[in-house]
Amino acid sequence: MQREKDGPVILIIDPEQNISETIQSGLRYDSLHVVSTADEMEGIRLAQRTQPALIITELPLPFIDGIEFCRRLRNDQRTRTIPILIVSSEKQGQESILAAGANDYLARPFAFDDLLQHILALLPPESVASLHILPSKYNPMRRTRRSILDFLEDWTEQSLQDKLKTSD
Protein backbone atom coordinates (compact mmCIF):
# COMPACT_ATOMS: atom_id res chain seq x y z
CA MET A 1 0.00 0.00 0.00
CA GLN A 2 1.29 3.40 -0.86
CA ARG A 3 1.74 5.65 2.15
CA GLU A 4 1.58 9.28 1.24
CA LYS A 5 3.21 11.54 3.83
CA ASP A 6 3.80 8.43 5.99
CA GLY A 7 0.21 8.49 7.25
CA PRO A 8 -1.52 5.39 8.58
CA VAL A 9 -3.28 3.00 6.22
CA ILE A 10 -6.58 1.41 7.19
CA LEU A 11 -7.50 -1.83 5.44
CA ILE A 12 -11.25 -2.40 5.18
CA ILE A 13 -12.65 -5.80 4.30
CA ASP A 14 -16.31 -5.35 3.48
CA PRO A 15 -18.19 -7.81 1.25
CA GLU A 16 -20.89 -5.22 0.50
CA GLN A 17 -18.50 -2.24 0.34
CA ASN A 18 -20.87 -0.10 2.44
CA ILE A 19 -18.50 0.44 5.38
CA SER A 20 -15.53 1.22 3.15
CA GLU A 21 -17.53 3.78 1.16
CA THR A 22 -18.70 5.43 4.38
CA ILE A 23 -15.18 5.66 5.74
CA GLN A 24 -13.68 6.83 2.47
CA SER A 25 -16.28 9.56 2.08
CA GLY A 26 -16.10 10.58 5.74
CA LEU A 27 -12.34 10.59 6.26
CA ARG A 28 -11.08 13.31 3.98
CA TYR A 29 -7.93 13.98 5.92
CA ASP A 30 -4.66 14.20 4.01
CA SER A 31 -2.78 11.77 6.22
CA LEU A 32 -5.28 8.91 6.66
CA HIS A 33 -5.58 6.42 3.82
CA VAL A 34 -8.22 3.75 3.28
CA VAL A 35 -7.69 0.68 1.13
CA SER A 36 -10.58 -1.73 0.71
CA THR A 37 -11.45 -5.11 -0.69
CA ALA A 38 -14.68 -7.09 -0.78
CA ASP A 39 -12.92 -10.46 -0.43
CA GLU A 40 -11.73 -11.56 3.01
CA MET A 41 -9.06 -13.91 1.61
CA GLU A 42 -7.63 -11.04 -0.45
CA GLY A 43 -7.86 -8.90 2.69
CA ILE A 44 -5.74 -11.37 4.64
CA ARG A 45 -3.15 -11.41 1.84
CA LEU A 46 -3.14 -7.58 1.72
CA ALA A 47 -2.65 -7.44 5.49
CA GLN A 48 0.25 -9.92 5.30
CA ARG A 49 1.98 -7.98 2.52
CA THR A 50 1.36 -4.42 3.59
CA GLN A 51 1.02 -4.31 7.38
CA PRO A 52 -1.76 -1.69 7.66
CA ALA A 53 -2.14 0.29 10.88
CA LEU A 54 -5.69 -1.06 11.35
CA ILE A 55 -8.01 -3.68 9.84
CA ILE A 56 -11.76 -3.11 9.82
CA THR A 57 -14.05 -5.88 8.68
CA GLU A 58 -17.79 -6.17 8.33
CA LEU A 59 -19.44 -9.40 9.46
CA PRO A 60 -20.69 -11.76 8.26
CA LEU A 61 -18.01 -12.69 5.74
CA PRO A 62 -18.95 -14.91 2.78
CA PHE A 63 -16.19 -17.57 2.96
CA ILE A 64 -14.98 -17.78 6.56
CA ASP A 65 -16.59 -16.74 9.82
CA GLY A 66 -15.36 -13.85 11.95
CA ILE A 67 -13.73 -16.12 14.52
CA GLU A 68 -11.68 -17.94 11.89
CA PHE A 69 -10.80 -14.63 10.24
CA CYS A 70 -9.40 -13.25 13.51
CA ARG A 71 -7.56 -16.50 14.29
CA ARG A 72 -5.84 -16.51 10.90
CA LEU A 73 -4.61 -12.97 11.41
CA ARG A 74 -3.50 -13.62 15.00
CA ASN A 75 -1.70 -16.87 14.12
CA ASP A 76 0.40 -15.20 11.41
CA GLN A 77 3.58 -13.47 12.57
CA ARG A 78 3.11 -10.72 9.94
CA THR A 79 -0.38 -9.74 11.12
CA ARG A 80 -0.38 -10.77 14.78
CA THR A 81 -0.20 -7.24 16.20
CA ILE A 82 -2.40 -5.36 13.72
CA PRO A 83 -5.51 -4.05 15.51
CA ILE A 84 -8.81 -5.49 14.25
CA LEU A 85 -12.16 -3.68 14.47
CA ILE A 86 -15.20 -5.85 13.77
CA VAL A 87 -18.38 -4.12 12.57
CA SER A 88 -21.59 -6.14 12.63
CA SER A 89 -25.31 -5.94 13.20
CA GLU A 90 -25.22 -9.40 14.81
CA LYS A 91 -25.20 -9.23 18.61
CA GLN A 92 -24.52 -12.95 19.03
CA GLY A 93 -20.91 -14.05 19.05
CA GLN A 94 -19.41 -10.72 20.07
CA GLU A 95 -17.55 -12.22 23.04
CA SER A 96 -16.16 -15.14 21.01
CA ILE A 97 -14.96 -12.82 18.24
CA LEU A 98 -13.17 -10.64 20.80
CA ALA A 99 -11.72 -13.79 22.40
CA ALA A 100 -10.50 -14.94 18.97
CA GLY A 101 -8.40 -11.80 18.62
CA ALA A 102 -10.50 -8.83 17.54
CA ASN A 103 -9.52 -5.70 19.45
CA ASP A 104 -12.91 -4.02 19.33
CA TYR A 105 -16.47 -4.53 18.15
CA LEU A 106 -18.81 -1.85 16.82
CA ALA A 107 -22.51 -2.66 16.51
CA ARG A 108 -24.47 -1.46 13.51
CA PRO A 109 -26.10 0.93 13.03
CA PHE A 110 -23.59 3.49 14.25
CA ALA A 111 -22.85 7.17 13.85
CA PHE A 112 -19.77 8.17 11.89
CA ASP A 113 -18.32 9.88 14.97
CA ASP A 114 -18.56 6.56 16.85
CA LEU A 115 -16.66 4.80 14.08
CA LEU A 116 -14.02 7.53 14.03
CA GLN A 117 -13.65 7.30 17.80
CA HIS A 118 -13.04 3.53 17.54
CA ILE A 119 -10.55 4.02 14.70
CA LEU A 120 -8.54 6.63 16.58
CA ALA A 121 -8.56 4.53 19.76
CA LEU A 122 -7.16 1.51 17.90
CA LEU A 123 -4.52 3.24 15.80
CA PRO A 124 -1.02 3.18 17.26
CA PRO A 125 -0.21 6.44 19.09
CA GLU A 126 2.50 7.33 16.57
CA SER A 127 -0.06 7.01 13.77
CA VAL A 128 -2.56 9.25 15.54
CA ALA A 129 0.21 11.78 16.19
CA SER A 130 0.93 11.94 12.44
CA LEU A 131 -2.67 12.87 11.58
CA HIS A 132 -3.68 16.43 10.81
CA ILE A 133 -6.57 16.23 13.25
CA LEU A 134 -6.87 16.43 17.00
CA PRO A 135 -8.33 13.15 18.25
CA SER A 136 -10.66 14.98 20.65
CA LYS A 137 -12.31 17.04 17.89
CA TYR A 138 -13.56 14.45 15.35
CA ASN A 139 -14.31 17.27 12.96
CA PRO A 140 -14.65 16.38 9.25
CA MET A 141 -14.32 20.07 8.41
CA ARG A 142 -10.74 20.19 9.73
CA ARG A 143 -9.39 19.82 6.21
CA THR A 144 -11.39 22.81 4.98
CA ARG A 145 -10.08 24.99 7.79
CA ARG A 146 -6.54 23.83 7.12
CA SER A 147 -6.91 24.71 3.46
CA ILE A 148 -8.21 28.16 4.36
CA LEU A 149 -5.25 28.71 6.69
CA ASP A 150 -2.87 27.59 3.96
CA PHE A 151 -4.56 29.99 1.54
CA LEU A 152 -4.26 32.90 4.01
CA GLU A 153 -0.61 32.12 4.65
CA ASP A 154 0.14 32.00 0.91
CA TRP A 155 -1.84 35.20 0.28
CA THR A 156 0.00 37.05 3.08
CA GLU A 157 3.37 35.93 1.78
CA GLN A 158 2.49 36.95 -1.78
CA SER A 159 1.21 40.34 -0.60
CA LEU A 160 4.45 41.00 1.27
CA GLN A 161 6.51 40.04 -1.77
CA ASP A 162 4.41 42.34 -3.97
CA LYS A 163 4.91 45.23 -1.53
CA LEU A 164 8.66 44.63 -1.48
CA LYS A 165 8.80 44.65 -5.28
CA THR A 166 6.74 47.87 -5.41
CA SER A 167 8.96 49.64 -2.86
CA ASP A 168 12.14 48.91 -4.86
mmCIF file of C-alpha atoms in Angstrom:
data_model
loop_
_atom_site.group_PDB
_atom_site.id
_atom_site.type_symbol
_atom_site.label_atom_id
_atom_site.label_comp_id
_atom_site.label_asym_id
_atom_site.label_seq_id
_atom_site.Cartn_x
_atom_site.Cartn_y
_atom_site.Cartn_z
ATOM 1 C CA MET A 1 0.000 0.000 0.000
ATOM 2 C CA GLN A 2 1.288 3.403 -0.863
ATOM 3 C CA ARG A 3 1.739 5.648 2.154
ATOM 4 C CA GLU A 4 1.575 9.285 1.239
ATOM 5 C CA LYS A 5 3.208 11.544 3.827
ATOM 6 C CA ASP A 6 3.803 8.433 5.989
ATOM 7 C CA GLY A 7 0.215 8.486 7.251
ATOM 8 C CA PRO A 8 -1.517 5.390 8.585
ATOM 9 C CA VAL A 9 -3.278 2.999 6.224
ATOM 10 C CA ILE A 10 -6.579 1.412 7.187
ATOM 11 C CA LEU A 11 -7.503 -1.833 5.437
ATOM 12 C CA ILE A 12 -11.245 -2.400 5.176
ATOM 13 C CA ILE A 13 -12.646 -5.801 4.298
ATOM 14 C CA ASP A 14 -16.307 -5.349 3.477
ATOM 15 C CA PRO A 15 -18.194 -7.808 1.251
ATOM 16 C CA GLU A 16 -20.888 -5.223 0.503
ATOM 17 C CA GLN A 17 -18.501 -2.239 0.340
ATOM 18 C CA ASN A 18 -20.872 -0.102 2.444
ATOM 19 C CA ILE A 19 -18.504 0.441 5.384
ATOM 20 C CA SER A 20 -15.531 1.222 3.152
ATOM 21 C CA GLU A 21 -17.532 3.776 1.159
ATOM 22 C CA THR A 22 -18.696 5.434 4.379
ATOM 23 C CA ILE A 23 -15.178 5.658 5.742
ATOM 24 C CA GLN A 24 -13.676 6.833 2.472
ATOM 25 C CA SER A 25 -16.284 9.565 2.082
ATOM 26 C CA GLY A 26 -16.099 10.582 5.739
ATOM 27 C CA LEU A 27 -12.343 10.588 6.260
ATOM 28 C CA ARG A 28 -11.083 13.310 3.978
ATOM 29 C CA TYR A 29 -7.929 13.976 5.916
ATOM 30 C CA ASP A 30 -4.657 14.196 4.015
ATOM 31 C CA SER A 31 -2.777 11.771 6.219
ATOM 32 C CA LEU A 32 -5.277 8.914 6.655
ATOM 33 C CA HIS A 33 -5.584 6.418 3.819
ATOM 34 C CA VAL A 34 -8.223 3.751 3.278
ATOM 35 C CA VAL A 35 -7.695 0.681 1.127
ATOM 36 C CA SER A 36 -10.577 -1.729 0.707
ATOM 37 C CA THR A 37 -11.449 -5.110 -0.689
ATOM 38 C CA ALA A 38 -14.681 -7.086 -0.783
ATOM 39 C CA ASP A 39 -12.920 -10.459 -0.431
ATOM 40 C CA GLU A 40 -11.729 -11.563 3.011
ATOM 41 C CA MET A 41 -9.055 -13.906 1.612
ATOM 42 C CA GLU A 42 -7.626 -11.043 -0.453
ATOM 43 C CA GLY A 43 -7.865 -8.902 2.686
ATOM 44 C CA ILE A 44 -5.743 -11.373 4.641
ATOM 45 C CA ARG A 45 -3.151 -11.408 1.836
ATOM 46 C CA LEU A 46 -3.144 -7.583 1.721
ATOM 47 C CA ALA A 47 -2.646 -7.437 5.485
ATOM 48 C CA GLN A 48 0.246 -9.920 5.303
ATOM 49 C CA ARG A 49 1.981 -7.984 2.524
ATOM 50 C CA THR A 50 1.360 -4.419 3.587
ATOM 51 C CA GLN A 51 1.016 -4.312 7.383
ATOM 52 C CA PRO A 52 -1.763 -1.690 7.660
ATOM 53 C CA ALA A 53 -2.144 0.293 10.876
ATOM 54 C CA LEU A 54 -5.689 -1.065 11.350
ATOM 55 C CA ILE A 55 -8.006 -3.676 9.836
ATOM 56 C CA ILE A 56 -11.761 -3.109 9.818
ATOM 57 C CA THR A 57 -14.050 -5.881 8.678
ATOM 58 C CA GLU A 58 -17.787 -6.166 8.331
ATOM 59 C CA LEU A 59 -19.435 -9.401 9.465
ATOM 60 C CA PRO A 60 -20.687 -11.761 8.259
ATOM 61 C CA LEU A 61 -18.013 -12.692 5.741
ATOM 62 C CA PRO A 62 -18.948 -14.914 2.784
ATOM 63 C CA PHE A 63 -16.195 -17.569 2.958
ATOM 64 C CA ILE A 64 -14.977 -17.782 6.561
ATOM 65 C CA ASP A 65 -16.589 -16.739 9.818
ATOM 66 C CA GLY A 66 -15.359 -13.855 11.945
ATOM 67 C CA ILE A 67 -13.732 -16.122 14.524
ATOM 68 C CA GLU A 68 -11.684 -17.944 11.887
ATOM 69 C CA PHE A 69 -10.796 -14.630 10.237
ATOM 70 C CA CYS A 70 -9.400 -13.251 13.509
ATOM 71 C CA ARG A 71 -7.561 -16.500 14.289
ATOM 72 C CA ARG A 72 -5.844 -16.510 10.895
ATOM 73 C CA LEU A 73 -4.612 -12.968 11.414
ATOM 74 C CA ARG A 74 -3.499 -13.618 15.004
ATOM 75 C CA ASN A 75 -1.699 -16.867 14.116
ATOM 76 C CA ASP A 76 0.400 -15.201 11.411
ATOM 77 C CA GLN A 77 3.583 -13.469 12.570
ATOM 78 C CA ARG A 78 3.106 -10.721 9.945
ATOM 79 C CA THR A 79 -0.383 -9.742 11.120
ATOM 80 C CA ARG A 80 -0.379 -10.769 14.782
ATOM 81 C CA THR A 81 -0.196 -7.242 16.200
ATOM 82 C CA ILE A 82 -2.398 -5.356 13.716
ATOM 83 C CA PRO A 83 -5.510 -4.053 15.510
ATOM 84 C CA ILE A 84 -8.813 -5.488 14.245
ATOM 85 C CA LEU A 85 -12.159 -3.684 14.473
ATOM 86 C CA ILE A 86 -15.201 -5.849 13.771
ATOM 87 C CA VAL A 87 -18.376 -4.121 12.571
ATOM 88 C CA SER A 88 -21.591 -6.137 12.632
ATOM 89 C CA SER A 89 -25.314 -5.944 13.203
ATOM 90 C CA GLU A 90 -25.217 -9.396 14.812
ATOM 91 C CA LYS A 91 -25.199 -9.227 18.607
ATOM 92 C CA GLN A 92 -24.519 -12.947 19.028
ATOM 93 C CA GLY A 93 -20.915 -14.047 19.050
ATOM 94 C CA GLN A 94 -19.411 -10.717 20.067
ATOM 95 C CA GLU A 95 -17.548 -12.222 23.039
ATOM 96 C CA SER A 96 -16.163 -15.139 21.013
ATOM 97 C CA ILE A 97 -14.960 -12.815 18.238
ATOM 98 C CA LEU A 98 -13.170 -10.639 20.796
ATOM 99 C CA ALA A 99 -11.721 -13.785 22.404
ATOM 100 C CA ALA A 100 -10.498 -14.938 18.968
ATOM 101 C CA GLY A 101 -8.396 -11.796 18.616
ATOM 102 C CA ALA A 102 -10.498 -8.833 17.541
ATOM 103 C CA ASN A 103 -9.521 -5.701 19.450
ATOM 104 C CA ASP A 104 -12.913 -4.023 19.334
ATOM 105 C CA TYR A 105 -16.475 -4.526 18.148
ATOM 106 C CA LEU A 106 -18.813 -1.848 16.816
ATOM 107 C CA ALA A 107 -22.506 -2.662 16.514
ATOM 108 C CA ARG A 108 -24.472 -1.456 13.512
ATOM 109 C CA PRO A 109 -26.102 0.926 13.032
ATOM 110 C CA PHE A 110 -23.589 3.489 14.255
ATOM 111 C CA ALA A 111 -22.855 7.174 13.847
ATOM 112 C CA PHE A 112 -19.769 8.165 11.888
ATOM 113 C CA ASP A 113 -18.316 9.881 14.973
ATOM 114 C CA ASP A 114 -18.556 6.563 16.847
ATOM 115 C CA LEU A 115 -16.662 4.802 14.080
ATOM 116 C CA LEU A 116 -14.021 7.527 14.033
ATOM 117 C CA GLN A 117 -13.651 7.296 17.801
ATOM 118 C CA HIS A 118 -13.041 3.525 17.544
ATOM 119 C CA ILE A 119 -10.551 4.020 14.698
ATOM 120 C CA LEU A 120 -8.541 6.633 16.584
ATOM 121 C CA ALA A 121 -8.558 4.534 19.758
ATOM 122 C CA LEU A 122 -7.164 1.507 17.898
ATOM 123 C CA LEU A 123 -4.520 3.235 15.800
ATOM 124 C CA PRO A 124 -1.020 3.175 17.261
ATOM 125 C CA PRO A 125 -0.207 6.436 19.092
ATOM 126 C CA GLU A 126 2.505 7.329 16.572
ATOM 127 C CA SER A 127 -0.057 7.009 13.767
ATOM 128 C CA VAL A 128 -2.557 9.250 15.540
ATOM 129 C CA ALA A 129 0.210 11.785 16.190
ATOM 130 C CA SER A 130 0.933 11.944 12.443
ATOM 131 C CA LEU A 131 -2.666 12.868 11.585
ATOM 132 C CA HIS A 132 -3.681 16.432 10.812
ATOM 133 C CA ILE A 133 -6.571 16.229 13.253
ATOM 134 C CA LEU A 134 -6.866 16.431 16.999
ATOM 135 C CA PRO A 135 -8.334 13.145 18.254
ATOM 136 C CA SER A 136 -10.657 14.975 20.646
ATOM 137 C CA LYS A 137 -12.305 17.044 17.891
ATOM 138 C CA TYR A 138 -13.561 14.448 15.352
ATOM 139 C CA ASN A 139 -14.315 17.272 12.957
ATOM 140 C CA PRO A 140 -14.650 16.380 9.253
ATOM 141 C CA MET A 141 -14.316 20.068 8.413
ATOM 142 C CA ARG A 142 -10.744 20.189 9.728
ATOM 143 C CA ARG A 143 -9.391 19.821 6.206
ATOM 144 C CA THR A 144 -11.394 22.805 4.983
ATOM 145 C CA ARG A 145 -10.078 24.990 7.795
ATOM 146 C CA ARG A 146 -6.544 23.833 7.123
ATOM 147 C CA SER A 147 -6.914 24.709 3.457
ATOM 148 C CA ILE A 148 -8.206 28.161 4.364
ATOM 149 C CA LEU A 149 -5.251 28.709 6.694
ATOM 150 C CA ASP A 150 -2.866 27.588 3.959
ATOM 151 C CA PHE A 151 -4.561 29.989 1.543
ATOM 152 C CA LEU A 152 -4.264 32.897 4.006
ATOM 153 C CA GLU A 153 -0.615 32.116 4.650
ATOM 154 C CA ASP A 154 0.144 32.005 0.905
ATOM 155 C CA TRP A 155 -1.844 35.198 0.283
ATOM 156 C CA THR A 156 -0.005 37.050 3.079
ATOM 157 C CA GLU A 157 3.371 35.931 1.781
ATOM 158 C CA GLN A 158 2.488 36.945 -1.778
ATOM 159 C CA SER A 159 1.209 40.341 -0.599
ATOM 160 C CA LEU A 160 4.449 41.002 1.268
ATOM 161 C CA GLN A 161 6.508 40.036 -1.775
ATOM 162 C CA ASP A 162 4.408 42.335 -3.971
ATOM 163 C CA LYS A 163 4.912 45.234 -1.532
ATOM 164 C CA LEU A 164 8.660 44.626 -1.478
ATOM 165 C CA LYS A 165 8.795 44.653 -5.284
ATOM 166 C CA THR A 166 6.740 47.866 -5.411
ATOM 167 C CA SER A 167 8.958 49.635 -2.860
ATOM 168 C CA ASP A 168 12.144 48.909 -4.856
#
